[in-house]
Coordinates of C-alpha atoms in Angstrom, one line a residue:
X264 CA 0.1 0.2 -0.2
X265 CA 1.6 3.5 -1.3
X266 CA 1.6 6.3 1.2
X267 CA -1.0 8.0 -0.5
X268 CA -3.6 5.0 -0.9
X269 CA -2.8 4.5 3.2
X270 CA -3.6 8.3 3.8
X271 CA -6.8 7.8 1.8
X272 CA -7.9 4.6 4.2
X273 CA -6.9 6.4 7.2
X274 CA -9.1 9.2 6.4
X275 CA -11.8 7.0 5.9
X276 CA -11.4 5.0 9.0
X277 CA -10.9 8.3 11.0
X278 CA -13.9 9.6 9.5
X279 CA -15.9 6.7 10.2
X280 CA -15.0 6.7 13.8
X281 CA -16.0 10.5 14.5
X282 CA -19.1 10.0 12.5
X283 CA -20.3 6.7 14.1
X284 CA -19.7 4.4 11.0
X285 CA -19.4 0.7 11.6
X286 CA -17.0 0.1 9.0
X287 CA -15.5 -3.3 8.2
X288 CA -12.8 -5.3 10.0
X289 CA -9.1 -4.5 9.2
X290 CA -9.0 -7.7 6.7
X291 CA -11.6 -7.6 3.8
X292 CA -14.2 -9.9 3.8
X293 CA -12.9 -12.1 1.3
X294 CA -9.9 -13.0 3.4
X295 CA -11.4 -13.5 6.8
X296 CA -11.4 -17.3 6.6
X297 CA -8.2 -17.4 5.3
X298 CA -6.8 -14.9 8.2
X299 CA -8.7 -16.8 10.8
X300 CA -7.2 -20.2 9.9
X301 CA -3.6 -18.8 9.6
X302 CA -4.1 -16.8 12.7
X303 CA -5.1 -20.5 14.7
X304 CA -2.2 -21.7 13.5
X305 CA 0.2 -18.8 14.6
X306 CA -1.6 -18.5 18.0
X307 CA -0.6 -22.3 18.5
X308 CA 3.2 -21.7 17.5
X309 CA 3.4 -18.5 19.8
X310 CA 4.1 -18.4 23.2
X311 CA 4.7 -21.1 25.5
X312 CA 1.3 -21.6 27.1
X313 CA 2.1 -20.1 30.3
X314 CA -0.1 -16.9 32.1
X315 CA 1.0 -13.6 31.2
X316 CA 3.9 -12.4 33.6
X317 CA 4.2 -8.6 34.0
X318 CA 6.6 -7.2 36.8
X319 CA 5.5 -4.4 38.8
X320 CA 7.2 -1.5 37.7
X321 CA 4.9 1.3 39.6
X322 CA 6.8 3.5 42.1
X323 CA 9.4 6.6 42.2
X324 CA 12.0 7.1 39.6
X325 CA 14.8 9.5 40.3
X326 CA 14.0 9.6 44.1
X327 CA 18.2 10.1 44.7
X328 CA 18.1 13.6 42.6
X329 CA 18.4 16.8 44.8
X330 CA 15.1 18.4 45.8
X331 CA 14.0 21.0 43.8
X332 CA 11.1 22.3 45.6
X333 CA 8.7 21.0 42.6
X334 CA 6.7 17.9 43.1
X335 CA 7.5 14.7 41.2
X336 CA 6.3 14.4 37.6
X337 CA 3.6 12.0 37.3
X338 CA 3.8 9.0 34.0
X339 CA 1.1 6.7 33.5
X340 CA 1.1 3.8 30.8
X341 CA -2.2 2.6 29.3
X342 CA -2.8 0.0 26.7
X343 CA -1.9 -3.5 26.5
X344 CA 0.8 -6.1 27.0
X345 CA 3.4 -3.9 25.3
X346 CA 2.6 -0.9 27.6
X347 CA 2.5 -3.3 30.6
X348 CA 5.8 -4.9 29.4
X349 CA 5.0 -8.5 29.2
X350 CA 7.7 -10.8 28.2
X351 CA 10.5 -9.1 30.5
X352 CA 11.5 -10.3 34.2
X353 CA 12.4 -7.2 36.1
X354 CA 10.6 -4.0 36.7
X355 CA 13.2 -1.7 35.3
X356 CA 13.0 -3.6 31.6
X357 CA 9.4 -2.7 31.1
X358 CA 8.6 0.2 28.7
X359 CA 7.1 2.0 31.7
X360 CA 10.0 2.0 34.0
X361 CA 12.5 2.8 31.1
X362 CA 10.3 6.1 29.9
X363 CA 10.6 7.0 33.7
X364 CA 14.0 6.7 34.3
X365 CA 14.6 8.7 31.2
X366 CA 12.0 11.3 31.9
X367 CA 13.4 11.8 35.3
X368 CA 16.9 12.0 33.8
X369 CA 15.8 14.6 31.2
X370 CA 13.9 16.8 33.7
X371 CA 16.3 16.3 36.6
X372 CA 13.1 15.8 38.6
X373 CA 11.8 12.3 40.2
X374 CA 9.2 10.7 38.4
X375 CA 6.2 8.4 39.8
X376 CA 5.2 5.7 37.6
X377 CA 1.6 4.4 37.5
X378 CA 0.3 1.8 34.9
X379 CA -3.4 0.7 34.1
X380 CA -2.1 -1.6 31.3
X381 CA -3.6 -4.8 30.9
X382 CA -2.1 -7.9 28.7
X383 CA -4.7 -8.7 25.9
X384 CA -6.4 -5.3 26.2
X385 CA -8.0 -4.2 23.0
X386 CA -8.9 -0.6 22.4
X387 CA -12.6 -1.0 23.8
X388 CA -10.7 -1.7 27.1
X389 CA -9.1 1.7 27.4
X390 CA -12.5 3.2 28.6
X391 CA -12.1 1.4 32.1
X392 CA -8.2 2.2 32.0
X393 CA -9.1 5.9 31.5
X394 CA -11.3 6.1 34.5
X395 CA -9.3 3.9 36.4
X396 CA -6.5 6.8 35.8
X397 CA -8.8 9.6 36.4
X398 CA -10.1 7.9 39.8
X399 CA -6.6 7.7 41.0
X400 CA -6.5 9.1 44.6
X401 CA -2.6 10.0 44.1
X402 CA -3.4 12.7 41.6
X403 CA -3.7 13.0 37.8
X404 CA -1.1 12.3 35.6
X405 CA 1.5 14.9 33.9
X406 CA 1.8 12.5 31.0
X407 CA 0.1 9.3 29.7
X408 CA 1.5 7.1 27.3
X409 CA -0.8 4.9 25.4
X410 CA 0.3 1.9 23.6
X411 CA -2.5 -0.1 21.8
X412 CA -3.9 -1.7 18.4
X413 CA -2.3 -5.3 18.0
X414 CA -5.2 -7.1 19.8
X415 CA -7.3 -5.3 17.6
X416 CA -5.8 -6.4 14.6
X417 CA -5.4 -10.3 15.8
X418 CA -9.2 -9.8 17.0
X419 CA -10.7 -8.3 13.8
X420 CA -12.2 -5.2 15.5
X421 CA -13.4 -2.5 13.0
X422 CA -10.7 0.2 12.4
X423 CA -13.4 2.5 13.0
X424 CA -14.4 1.2 16.2
X425 CA -10.7 0.9 17.6
X426 CA -9.9 4.3 16.4
X427 CA -13.1 5.8 17.9
X428 CA -12.1 4.3 21.7
X429 CA -8.6 5.8 21.1
X430 CA -10.0 8.9 20.2
X431 CA -12.5 9.1 23.2
X432 CA -9.5 7.8 25.9
X433 CA -7.0 10.7 24.6
X434 CA -9.9 13.0 24.7
X435 CA -10.9 12.6 28.1
X436 CA -7.4 12.6 29.6
X437 CA -6.7 15.7 27.6
X438 CA -9.9 17.2 28.9
X439 CA -8.6 16.2 32.2
X440 CA -5.2 18.2 31.8
X441 CA -2.5 15.4 31.1
X442 CA -0.5 15.4 28.1
X443 CA -1.2 12.2 25.7
X444 CA 1.3 10.2 23.5
X445 CA 0.3 7.2 21.6
X446 CA 2.6 4.5 20.7
X447 CA 0.6 3.4 17.5
X448 CA 0.0 -0.2 16.5
X449 CA 3.0 -2.1 15.8
X450 CA 4.0 -4.3 12.7
X451 CA 2.7 -7.7 13.4
X452 CA 3.7 -8.9 10.3
X453 CA 7.4 -9.1 12.2
X454 CA 6.3 -12.2 14.5
X455 CA 8.5 -14.8 13.7
X456 CA 5.9 -17.9 13.7
X457 CA 3.7 -16.1 11.2
X458 CA 3.4 -17.2 7.8
X459 CA 2.7 -15.9 4.7
X460 CA 0.0 -14.7 3.5
X461 CA -1.0 -13.8 7.3
X462 CA 2.2 -11.9 7.4
X463 CA 1.3 -9.7 4.4
X464 CA -1.9 -9.2 5.8
X465 CA -1.2 -8.3 9.1
X466 CA 1.3 -5.8 8.1
X467 CA -1.1 -4.1 6.0
X468 CA -3.8 -4.5 8.5
X469 CA -1.0 -2.9 11.5
X470 CA 0.2 -0.1 9.4
X471 CA -3.3 0.9 8.1
X472 CA -4.6 1.1 11.6
X473 CA -1.5 3.1 12.6
X474 CA -2.2 5.8 10.2
X475 CA -5.9 5.9 11.3
X476 CA -5.0 5.8 15.1
X477 CA -2.7 8.8 14.2
X478 CA -5.2 10.8 12.9
X479 CA -7.5 9.8 15.7
X480 CA -5.1 10.9 18.5
X481 CA -3.6 14.1 16.7
X482 CA -7.3 15.5 16.7
X483 CA -7.7 15.3 20.2
X484 CA -4.8 17.0 21.0
X485 CA -2.6 13.8 21.5
X486 CA 1.0 13.1 20.0
X487 CA 1.7 9.8 18.1
X488 CA 4.9 8.1 17.7
X489 CA 5.0 5.3 15.0
X490 CA 6.5 1.7 16.5
X491 CA 5.2 0.0 13.3
X492 CA 8.7 0.3 11.2
X493 CA 10.7 0.5 14.5
X494 CA 9.6 -2.8 15.5
X495 CA 9.9 -4.2 12.0
X496 CA 13.1 -4.0 10.0
X497 CA 15.2 -4.3 13.4
X498 CA 12.9 -6.9 14.9
X499 CA 13.1 -8.8 11.4
X500 CA 17.0 -8.4 11.3
X501 CA 17.5 -9.5 15.1
X502 CA 14.6 -11.7 15.7
X503 CA 16.7 -13.8 18.7
X504 CA 17.7 -10.4 20.2
X505 CA 14.6 -8.0 19.7
X506 CA 11.9 -10.7 20.7
X507 CA 11.3 -12.3 24.1
X508 CA 11.3 -16.1 25.1
X509 CA 7.6 -16.4 23.9
X510 CA 8.7 -15.1 20.3
X511 CA 5.8 -12.7 20.4
X512 CA 6.6 -9.8 22.8
X513 CA 9.7 -7.9 22.9
X514 CA 12.8 -8.8 24.9
X515 CA 14.4 -6.1 27.1
X516 CA 16.7 -4.9 24.3
X517 CA 13.5 -4.7 22.3
X518 CA 11.3 -2.7 24.8
X519 CA 14.6 -0.6 25.3
X520 CA 14.5 0.5 21.5
X521 CA 10.8 1.4 21.7
X522 CA 11.4 3.4 24.7
X523 CA 14.3 5.5 22.7
X524 CA 11.7 6.2 20.4
X525 CA 9.0 7.2 22.6
X526 CA 11.0 9.2 25.1
X527 CA 11.7 12.5 23.1
X528 CA 7.8 12.5 22.2
X529 CA 7.0 12.4 25.8
X530 CA 9.6 15.0 27.0
X531 CA 8.6 17.2 24.1
X532 CA 5.0 17.2 25.2
X533 CA 6.1 18.2 28.6
X534 CA 8.1 21.1 27.2
X535 CA 11.6 19.3 28.0
X536 CA 13.3 18.4 24.9
X537 CA 16.3 20.6 24.2
X538 CA 15.2 20.4 20.3
X539 CA 13.6 23.0 18.4
X540 CA 9.9 22.4 17.6
X541 CA 10.5 24.0 14.3
X542 CA 10.7 21.4 11.6
X543 CA 14.6 20.5 10.5
X544 CA 14.3 20.3 7.1
X545 CA 17.7 18.1 6.6
X546 CA 15.4 15.6 8.7
X547 CA 12.8 15.7 6.2
X548 CA 10.6 17.3 9.1
X549 CA 7.6 19.8 8.2
X550 CA 3.9 20.5 8.3
X551 CA 1.8 18.1 6.3
X552 CA -2.3 17.6 6.4
X553 CA -2.7 15.4 9.2
X554 CA -3.6 12.3 7.0
X555 CA -0.4 12.4 4.8
X556 CA 2.0 13.0 8.1
X557 CA -0.3 9.8 9.4
X558 CA 0.8 7.7 6.4
X559 CA 4.5 8.6 6.5
X560 CA 4.5 8.1 10.2
X561 CA 3.3 4.6 9.6
X562 CA 5.9 3.7 7.3
X563 CA 8.9 5.2 9.3
X564 CA 10.3 4.0 12.7
X565 CA 10.1 6.7 15.6
X566 CA 8.1 9.4 13.6
X567 CA 6.1 11.8 16.0
X568 CA 3.2 13.6 14.7
X569 CA 1.4 16.5 16.4
X570 CA -1.1 18.9 15.7
X571 CA -0.2 22.2 13.9
X572 CA -3.0 24.1 12.5
X573 CA -6.6 23.1 13.0
X574 CA -7.6 23.8 9.2
X575 CA -5.8 24.2 6.0
X576 CA -6.8 23.7 2.2
X577 CA -7.1 20.2 2.6
X578 CA -8.2 19.7 6.3
X579 CA -6.1 20.0 9.5
X580 CA -2.4 19.9 9.1
X581 CA 0.1 18.3 11.5
X582 CA 3.8 18.7 12.1
X583 CA 5.9 15.7 11.3
X584 CA 9.4 15.4 13.3
X585 CA 12.2 12.7 13.4
X586 CA 13.6 13.4 16.7
X587 CA 16.9 12.1 17.6
X588 CA 16.9 9.7 20.2
X589 CA 18.9 8.6 23.5
X590 CA 19.7 5.9 25.2
X591 CA 17.4 5.1 28.2
X592 CA 18.9 3.5 31.0
X593 CA 17.0 0.8 33.3
X594 CA 16.5 1.5 36.5
X595 CA 14.2 0.1 39.4
X596 CA 11.7 1.8 41.5
X597 CA 12.6 3.2 44.8
X598 CA 11.0 0.8 47.3
X599 CA 10.5 3.5 49.6
X600 CA 9.0 5.8 47.0
X601 CA 6.3 3.2 45.9
X602 CA 3.2 5.1 44.8
X603 CA 0.3 4.6 47.2

């Protein structure tokens, strides 16, 4: 699928989500039978049948920093197993811990990490997760990171419904005063046990959903970071290194790679990233119609999309950025700073 055709498809999905269209699944009706058969085979080959184990990474990061008189920043993770960190054994290896440690280092302030993410969650679980976050007596988050979409693809949730649920979650969090960064749907065509033609269908569906997610999230005031290509070529080139023991979820190195891509956008959302917000032409950054920016982001690792202008000759415009990444340090939560 070309960038322009992906942009058109993403616009249709986002419009259907906004105006209540039911839409069709991420795979066309003619391929559903084949997709189901191949997915059942892939599911038997993926994983080892053990229940999900997710380390508890909630707590305080950067607690040894000198007191600045400012309260700790609050970071909350929402979404599925990728947001929760399924597949690794230590709390410090989860994406939430990596982002909290990195944010603390950049801000030079402690960071309290919370998580509402649940392995196996689809976008329709975000309403419950957001309600849990907003009801937290510990205080509202400064920034929320949402990673969602893979289970929507594998369960054939209609793309319009998926984007509608994500858009509503971003809108509620932004209305409450939190910044929101969405790591869009990863490229499921990179999962090693998945065979053709499911691999091609999964890649197409993943990128199509990622582009539509970008439009929905940006229109509600969030920012997005593409995980599709990030977890594509790098995972395909290094499957033993970047996939975890179940050959499905990322390994510690895989999560670190994803966190390096998301951290600059999290910091920029809070006004903490040292780079200029103006586009750098040398890195092919610029202002684009939001659908075109979404399509380009879905095809390139770590690309950020943020709202720029509410209207233009071809509708809303967005700023596409390719931020320089920094290595994210692994850190465990401070036991004495565990959030209550």
